[in-house]
Amino acid sequence: MDTADFFATHPVFSHDAFATSTGAGLARSPRTIDSLLRNHIASGRILRVRRGLYATVPPGSDAATFQPDPFLLAGHLAPDAVVAYHAALQLRGKAYSVWHRFPMLVGGAVRPLQFRGNEFVVVHPPAHLRDRNDLGVVTERCAGGTVRVTTLERTLVDVLDMPALGGGWEEIWRSLDTVEYFDLDAVLAYALALESALTVARLGFYLEQQRERLFVEDLHLAQLAAKAPKQARYWDERRAPGKLVKPWNLIVPEQVLRGTWEEPDEAEAQHVDA
């Protein structure tokens, strides 16, 4: 693959990917590779996002203002990066609001990034799952490239586990309402692997609420109830007053219990966040 073909098929790429591509890497020293990249940056053919990460600038676009696809950037900030949480919903068109904040799962040490109005947030999976970072992860086409992204099943559990990365409870509920189907066996498998009684209880409560819509069976709820907290737990760290809901042993705030969110304002109605 020559350099032109490489750029045509790699809208976002790493230094290593360019260096090992046919034509770019064969018989060329690291100094030569760096010189090639600098020349292409100077010509406006590519732009440097951060050290070791580049984006191809389409013909006719200005490198100074070009906005690379943020999902591709999130998925290439590390070799093992996975688009996750609200970004995984947004990638699939299932997010209620448009965010410019993109959480990604990364196993190693990677600095977060702010680039042209977008924020890329590094999230480390739980220690006991770091060797299983492919659990509930698929590779999908995106903006001319590919990214690794959590499945809808894993994303459901992840946003209930870390609601701040899902946009808060209203955003989570409204987003999940747009999902027509979950593989509930896959949902339960990941939820139980996460080993969080509070998250299991939140999931059980959610599935019980959505029982008819998502075809939830007694067996699904029974498996979750067996792993729910033994003592009453607040819904989240705000410890808001609410109703104790069995068998989940959750003190659920009225707003979550009833889904009584405030009416969306004009900005929300356009599905664009502030």
mmCIF file of C-alpha atoms in Angstrom:
data_model
loop_
_atom_site.group_PDB
_atom_site.id
_atom_site.type_symbol
_atom_site.label_atom_id
_atom_site.label_comp_id
_atom_site.label_asym_id
_atom_site.label_seq_id
_atom_site.Cartn_x
_atom_site.Cartn_y
_atom_site.Cartn_z
ATOM 1 C CA MET A 1 0.000 0.000 0.000
ATOM 2 C CA ASP A 2 1.484 3.349 -0.998
ATOM 3 C CA THR A 3 1.077 6.499 1.058
ATOM 4 C CA ALA A 4 -1.897 7.832 -0.936
ATOM 5 C CA ASP A 5 -3.772 4.542 -0.557
ATOM 6 C CA PHE A 6 -2.943 4.464 3.151
ATOM 7 C CA PHE A 7 -4.402 7.919 3.737
ATOM 8 C CA ALA A 8 -7.465 7.040 1.654
ATOM 9 C CA THR A 9 -8.238 4.053 3.879
ATOM 10 C CA HIS A 10 -7.104 5.408 7.261
ATOM 11 C CA PRO A 11 -9.066 8.512 8.324
ATOM 12 C CA VAL A 12 -7.410 8.271 11.753
ATOM 13 C CA PHE A 13 -4.184 6.390 12.345
ATOM 14 C CA SER A 14 -1.253 5.924 14.675
ATOM 15 C CA HIS A 15 2.422 6.500 13.989
ATOM 16 C CA ASP A 16 3.004 2.745 14.286
ATOM 17 C CA ALA A 17 0.262 1.923 11.765
ATOM 18 C CA PHE A 18 1.792 4.296 9.241
ATOM 19 C CA ALA A 19 5.308 3.026 9.893
ATOM 20 C CA THR A 20 4.349 -0.603 9.303
ATOM 21 C CA SER A 21 2.187 -0.027 6.224
ATOM 22 C CA THR A 22 3.460 -1.400 2.918
ATOM 23 C CA GLY A 23 5.376 1.336 1.148
ATOM 24 C CA ALA A 24 5.740 3.510 4.206
ATOM 25 C CA GLY A 25 7.661 1.139 6.407
ATOM 26 C CA LEU A 26 9.620 -1.108 4.091
ATOM 27 C CA ALA A 27 13.343 -0.356 4.285
ATOM 28 C CA ARG A 28 12.707 3.031 5.841
ATOM 29 C CA SER A 29 14.275 4.246 9.052
ATOM 30 C CA PRO A 30 12.308 5.805 11.911
ATOM 31 C CA ARG A 31 13.864 9.139 10.966
ATOM 32 C CA THR A 32 12.554 8.799 7.424
ATOM 33 C CA ILE A 33 9.070 7.917 8.687
ATOM 34 C CA ASP A 34 9.051 10.985 10.939
ATOM 35 C CA SER A 35 10.216 13.153 8.046
ATOM 36 C CA LEU A 36 7.423 11.823 5.809
ATOM 37 C CA LEU A 37 4.806 12.582 8.432
ATOM 38 C CA ARG A 38 6.151 16.091 8.989
ATOM 39 C CA ASN A 39 6.045 16.764 5.259
ATOM 40 C CA HIS A 40 2.439 15.593 5.006
ATOM 41 C CA ILE A 41 1.488 17.740 8.002
ATOM 42 C CA ALA A 42 3.172 20.760 6.420
ATOM 43 C CA SER A 43 1.291 20.153 3.155
ATOM 44 C CA GLY A 44 -2.050 19.937 4.988
ATOM 45 C CA ARG A 45 -2.627 16.340 3.887
ATOM 46 C CA ILE A 46 -2.775 15.139 7.494
ATOM 47 C CA LEU A 47 -2.989 16.767 10.902
ATOM 48 C CA ARG A 48 -1.378 15.811 14.168
ATOM 49 C CA VAL A 49 -3.916 15.226 16.928
ATOM 50 C CA ARG A 50 -1.361 14.383 19.587
ATOM 51 C CA ARG A 51 2.002 12.660 19.640
ATOM 52 C CA GLY A 52 1.647 9.399 17.732
ATOM 53 C CA LEU A 53 -1.930 10.046 16.527
ATOM 54 C CA TYR A 54 -2.922 11.611 13.207
ATOM 55 C CA ALA A 55 -5.987 12.272 11.079
ATOM 56 C CA THR A 56 -6.224 12.363 7.304
ATOM 57 C CA VAL A 57 -7.555 15.640 5.920
ATOM 58 C CA PRO A 58 -9.962 15.073 2.997
ATOM 59 C CA PRO A 59 -9.142 16.835 -0.274
ATOM 60 C CA GLY A 60 -10.578 20.337 -0.286
ATOM 61 C CA SER A 61 -10.645 20.597 3.523
ATOM 62 C CA ASP A 62 -8.501 22.930 5.593
ATOM 63 C CA ALA A 63 -6.316 21.129 8.127
ATOM 64 C CA ALA A 64 -6.580 24.127 10.471
ATOM 65 C CA THR A 65 -10.339 23.686 10.859
ATOM 66 C CA PHE A 66 -11.022 20.092 9.844
ATOM 67 C CA GLN A 67 -12.867 18.071 12.509
ATOM 68 C CA PRO A 68 -11.882 14.381 12.524
ATOM 69 C CA ASP A 69 -14.612 11.942 13.461
ATOM 70 C CA PRO A 70 -14.597 11.932 17.286
ATOM 71 C CA PHE A 71 -15.537 8.258 17.562
ATOM 72 C CA LEU A 72 -12.534 7.310 15.449
ATOM 73 C CA LEU A 73 -10.312 9.490 17.615
ATOM 74 C CA ALA A 74 -11.653 7.869 20.784
ATOM 75 C CA GLY A 75 -11.137 4.416 19.322
ATOM 76 C CA HIS A 76 -7.526 5.098 18.334
ATOM 77 C CA LEU A 77 -6.166 6.894 21.387
ATOM 78 C CA ALA A 78 -4.765 3.561 22.554
ATOM 79 C CA PRO A 79 -4.307 0.161 20.879
ATOM 80 C CA ASP A 80 -6.953 -1.336 23.185
ATOM 81 C CA ALA A 81 -9.324 1.663 23.315
ATOM 82 C CA VAL A 82 -13.052 0.878 23.298
ATOM 83 C CA VAL A 83 -15.779 3.485 22.715
ATOM 84 C CA ALA A 84 -18.120 3.090 25.690
ATOM 85 C CA TYR A 85 -20.890 4.502 27.903
ATOM 86 C CA HIS A 86 -22.788 7.459 26.402
ATOM 87 C CA ALA A 87 -20.449 7.520 23.392
ATOM 88 C CA ALA A 88 -21.397 3.918 22.561
ATOM 89 C CA LEU A 89 -25.075 4.903 22.598
ATOM 90 C CA GLN A 90 -24.383 7.994 20.533
ATOM 91 C CA LEU A 91 -22.357 6.052 17.969
ATOM 92 C CA ARG A 92 -25.396 3.861 17.335
ATOM 93 C CA GLY A 93 -27.863 6.721 17.260
ATOM 94 C CA LYS A 94 -29.410 5.697 20.590
ATOM 95 C CA ALA A 95 -28.405 8.690 22.716
ATOM 96 C CA TYR A 96 -31.111 11.171 23.639
ATOM 97 C CA SER A 97 -28.671 14.102 23.608
ATOM 98 C CA VAL A 98 -25.600 14.851 21.543
ATOM 99 C CA TRP A 99 -22.489 14.996 23.692
ATOM 100 C CA HIS A 100 -19.044 16.345 22.968
ATOM 101 C CA ARG A 101 -17.612 14.153 25.713
ATOM 102 C CA PHE A 102 -16.493 10.688 24.658
ATOM 103 C CA PRO A 103 -15.735 8.078 27.339
ATOM 104 C CA MET A 104 -13.514 5.206 26.280
ATOM 105 C CA LEU A 105 -12.293 2.109 28.062
ATOM 106 C CA VAL A 106 -8.511 1.723 28.150
ATOM 107 C CA GLY A 107 -6.480 -0.871 29.993
ATOM 108 C CA GLY A 108 -3.186 1.032 30.245
ATOM 109 C CA ALA A 109 -1.970 4.500 31.092
ATOM 110 C CA VAL A 110 -3.324 6.980 28.543
ATOM 111 C CA ARG A 111 -3.735 10.715 28.988
ATOM 112 C CA PRO A 112 -7.192 12.175 28.364
ATOM 113 C CA LEU A 113 -7.513 14.527 25.423
ATOM 114 C CA GLN A 114 -9.324 17.711 24.500
ATOM 115 C CA PHE A 115 -9.312 18.409 20.791
ATOM 116 C CA ARG A 116 -11.312 20.953 18.821
ATOM 117 C CA GLY A 117 -14.235 21.142 21.192
ATOM 118 C CA ASN A 118 -14.391 17.461 22.070
ATOM 119 C CA GLU A 119 -13.290 15.847 25.313
ATOM 120 C CA PHE A 120 -12.028 12.270 25.414
ATOM 121 C CA VAL A 121 -12.334 10.649 28.828
ATOM 122 C CA VAL A 122 -10.202 7.670 29.814
ATOM 123 C CA VAL A 123 -11.969 5.028 31.921
ATOM 124 C CA HIS A 124 -10.209 1.960 33.281
ATOM 125 C CA PRO A 125 -12.250 -1.235 33.553
ATOM 126 C CA PRO A 126 -12.455 -2.937 36.967
ATOM 127 C CA ALA A 127 -9.232 -4.714 37.872
ATOM 128 C CA HIS A 128 -10.812 -8.172 37.729
ATOM 129 C CA LEU A 129 -12.027 -7.518 34.156
ATOM 130 C CA ARG A 130 -8.876 -5.951 32.694
ATOM 131 C CA ASP A 131 -7.817 -9.258 31.191
ATOM 132 C CA ARG A 132 -11.314 -9.579 29.696
ATOM 133 C CA ASN A 133 -11.571 -6.184 28.018
ATOM 134 C CA ASP A 134 -13.052 -7.866 24.935
ATOM 135 C CA LEU A 135 -16.110 -8.951 26.932
ATOM 136 C CA GLY A 136 -19.104 -7.324 25.275
ATOM 137 C CA VAL A 137 -16.959 -5.544 22.669
ATOM 138 C CA VAL A 138 -17.386 -5.580 18.881
ATOM 139 C CA THR A 139 -15.620 -3.914 15.963
ATOM 140 C CA GLU A 140 -17.817 -1.726 13.774
ATOM 141 C CA ARG A 141 -17.409 0.452 10.708
ATOM 142 C CA CYS A 142 -17.408 4.170 11.405
ATOM 143 C CA ALA A 143 -16.750 7.164 9.142
ATOM 144 C CA GLY A 144 -14.569 5.216 6.741
ATOM 145 C CA GLY A 145 -12.636 3.398 9.451
ATOM 146 C CA THR A 146 -13.314 0.936 12.239
ATOM 147 C CA VAL A 147 -13.672 1.266 15.995
ATOM 148 C CA ARG A 148 -14.070 -1.109 18.892
ATOM 149 C CA VAL A 149 -17.254 -0.323 20.808
ATOM 150 C CA THR A 150 -19.216 -1.905 23.625
ATOM 151 C CA THR A 151 -22.322 -3.806 22.612
ATOM 152 C CA LEU A 152 -25.713 -2.390 23.537
ATOM 153 C CA GLU A 153 -25.943 -5.150 26.154
ATOM 154 C CA ARG A 154 -22.708 -4.154 27.869
ATOM 155 C CA THR A 155 -23.505 -0.467 27.446
ATOM 156 C CA LEU A 156 -26.824 -0.924 29.262
ATOM 157 C CA VAL A 157 -25.009 -2.336 32.268
ATOM 158 C CA ASP A 158 -22.120 0.123 32.100
ATOM 159 C CA VAL A 159 -24.292 3.244 32.182
ATOM 160 C CA LEU A 160 -26.241 1.855 35.135
ATOM 161 C CA ASP A 161 -22.919 1.124 36.836
ATOM 162 C CA MET A 162 -21.392 4.588 36.174
ATOM 163 C CA PRO A 163 -24.338 6.918 35.502
ATOM 164 C CA ALA A 164 -22.209 10.061 35.272
ATOM 165 C CA LEU A 165 -20.635 8.602 32.117
ATOM 166 C CA GLY A 166 -24.104 7.898 30.748
ATOM 167 C CA GLY A 167 -25.301 11.476 31.226
ATOM 168 C CA GLY A 168 -27.278 11.064 34.443
ATOM 169 C CA TRP A 169 -30.468 9.154 35.088
ATOM 170 C CA GLU A 170 -32.817 11.119 32.847
ATOM 171 C CA GLU A 171 -30.447 10.918 29.890
ATOM 172 C CA ILE A 172 -29.908 7.201 30.532
ATOM 173 C CA TRP A 173 -33.634 6.415 30.741
ATOM 174 C CA ARG A 174 -34.520 8.486 27.691
ATOM 175 C CA SER A 175 -31.661 6.972 25.685
ATOM 176 C CA LEU A 176 -32.448 3.379 26.639
ATOM 177 C CA ASP A 177 -36.079 3.939 25.700
ATOM 178 C CA THR A 178 -34.926 4.121 22.063
ATOM 179 C CA VAL A 179 -33.395 0.629 22.141
ATOM 180 C CA GLU A 180 -35.899 -1.909 20.853
ATOM 181 C CA TYR A 181 -34.080 -5.103 21.807
ATOM 182 C CA PHE A 182 -31.414 -6.457 24.127
ATOM 183 C CA ASP A 183 -29.997 -9.971 24.249
ATOM 184 C CA LEU A 184 -30.920 -10.430 27.915
ATOM 185 C CA ASP A 185 -28.692 -13.465 28.383
ATOM 186 C CA ALA A 186 -25.706 -11.347 27.306
ATOM 187 C CA VAL A 187 -26.863 -8.508 29.570
ATOM 188 C CA LEU A 188 -27.013 -10.798 32.587
ATOM 189 C CA ALA A 189 -23.701 -12.504 31.794
ATOM 190 C CA TYR A 190 -21.860 -9.184 31.776
ATOM 191 C CA ALA A 191 -23.727 -7.758 34.769
ATOM 192 C CA LEU A 192 -22.865 -10.765 36.899
ATOM 193 C CA ALA A 193 -19.238 -10.684 35.722
ATOM 194 C CA LEU A 194 -19.024 -7.052 36.894
ATOM 195 C CA GLU A 195 -19.595 -8.261 40.478
ATOM 196 C CA SER A 196 -21.417 -5.161 41.738
ATOM 197 C CA ALA A 197 -24.505 -5.861 43.823
ATOM 198 C CA LEU A 198 -25.700 -2.267 43.454
ATOM 199 C CA THR A 199 -25.413 -2.380 39.657
ATOM 200 C CA VAL A 200 -27.186 -5.742 39.542
ATOM 201 C CA ALA A 201 -30.008 -4.257 41.604
ATOM 202 C CA ARG A 202 -30.298 -1.191 39.369
ATOM 203 C CA LEU A 203 -30.408 -3.473 36.348
ATOM 204 C CA GLY A 204 -33.055 -5.670 37.945
ATOM 205 C CA PHE A 205 -35.168 -2.632 38.759
ATOM 206 C CA TYR A 206 -34.806 -1.299 35.210
ATOM 207 C CA LEU A 207 -35.674 -4.623 33.576
ATOM 208 C CA GLU A 208 -38.666 -5.058 35.862
ATOM 209 C CA GLN A 209 -39.904 -1.636 34.778
ATOM 210 C CA GLN A 210 -39.387 -2.585 31.121
ATOM 211 C CA ARG A 211 -40.665 -6.114 31.503
ATOM 212 C CA GLU A 212 -43.252 -6.121 28.733
ATOM 213 C CA ARG A 213 -41.340 -3.963 26.265
ATOM 214 C CA LEU A 214 -38.117 -5.993 26.510
ATOM 215 C CA PHE A 215 -39.734 -9.430 27.027
ATOM 216 C CA VAL A 216 -38.096 -9.930 30.397
ATOM 217 C CA GLU A 217 -38.816 -13.321 31.974
ATOM 218 C CA ASP A 218 -39.046 -14.375 35.617
ATOM 219 C CA LEU A 219 -35.818 -16.349 35.212
ATOM 220 C CA HIS A 220 -33.888 -13.207 34.267
ATOM 221 C CA LEU A 221 -35.163 -11.301 37.297
ATOM 222 C CA ALA A 222 -34.560 -14.252 39.639
ATOM 223 C CA GLN A 223 -30.898 -14.480 38.612
ATOM 224 C CA LEU A 224 -30.404 -10.808 39.347
ATOM 225 C CA ALA A 225 -32.377 -10.839 42.592
ATOM 226 C CA ALA A 226 -30.070 -13.576 43.903
ATOM 227 C CA LYS A 227 -27.119 -11.169 43.585
ATOM 228 C CA ALA A 228 -28.856 -8.016 44.807
ATOM 229 C CA PRO A 229 -27.736 -6.319 48.052
ATOM 230 C CA LYS A 230 -28.797 -8.100 51.222
ATOM 231 C CA GLN A 231 -29.352 -4.803 53.021
ATOM 232 C CA ALA A 232 -31.155 -1.696 51.796
ATOM 233 C CA ARG A 233 -29.010 0.554 49.608
ATOM 234 C CA TYR A 234 -29.600 4.039 48.308
ATOM 235 C CA TRP A 235 -30.052 4.343 44.553
ATOM 236 C CA ASP A 236 -26.874 6.441 44.221
ATOM 237 C CA GLU A 237 -24.391 8.479 46.216
ATOM 238 C CA ARG A 238 -26.782 11.423 46.588
ATOM 239 C CA ARG A 239 -28.779 9.301 49.057
ATOM 240 C CA ALA A 240 -32.024 10.952 47.999
ATOM 241 C CA PRO A 241 -35.161 9.862 49.882
ATOM 242 C CA GLY A 242 -37.406 7.429 48.089
ATOM 243 C CA LYS A 243 -39.274 4.152 48.270
ATOM 244 C CA LEU A 244 -37.697 0.833 49.276
ATOM 245 C CA VAL A 245 -38.228 -1.503 46.334
ATOM 246 C CA LYS A 246 -38.046 -5.262 46.792
ATOM 247 C CA PRO A 247 -36.460 -7.621 45.902
ATOM 248 C CA TRP A 248 -33.730 -5.197 44.858
ATOM 249 C CA ASN A 249 -33.319 -3.631 48.312
ATOM 250 C CA LEU A 250 -33.000 -0.237 46.660
ATOM 251 C CA ILE A 251 -34.251 3.065 47.993
ATOM 252 C CA VAL A 252 -35.400 4.501 44.673
ATOM 253 C CA PRO A 253 -36.061 8.256 44.339
ATOM 254 C CA GLU A 254 -39.550 9.191 43.173
ATOM 255 C CA GLN A 255 -38.225 10.725 39.955
ATOM 256 C CA VAL A 256 -36.586 7.466 38.921
ATOM 257 C CA LEU A 257 -39.436 5.346 40.234
ATOM 258 C CA ARG A 258 -42.055 7.209 38.217
ATOM 259 C CA GLY A 259 -39.914 8.458 35.369
ATOM 260 C CA THR A 260 -41.201 11.950 36.102
ATOM 261 C CA TRP A 261 -38.512 13.887 34.328
ATOM 262 C CA GLU A 262 -38.910 17.579 33.705
ATOM 263 C CA GLU A 263 -40.332 18.503 30.341
ATOM 264 C CA PRO A 264 -37.453 18.964 27.867
ATOM 265 C CA ASP A 265 -36.601 22.543 27.042
ATOM 266 C CA GLU A 266 -35.960 23.767 23.526
ATOM 267 C CA ALA A 267 -32.307 22.681 23.539
ATOM 268 C CA GLU A 268 -33.220 19.226 24.792
ATOM 269 C CA ALA A 269 -35.958 18.916 22.218
ATOM 270 C CA GLN A 270 -33.269 19.318 19.578
ATOM 271 C CA HIS A 271 -31.272 16.588 21.325
ATOM 272 C CA VAL A 272 -28.263 18.852 21.692
ATOM 273 C CA ASP A 273 -26.596 19.400 25.029
ATOM 274 C CA ALA A 274 -25.304 22.702 26.262
#
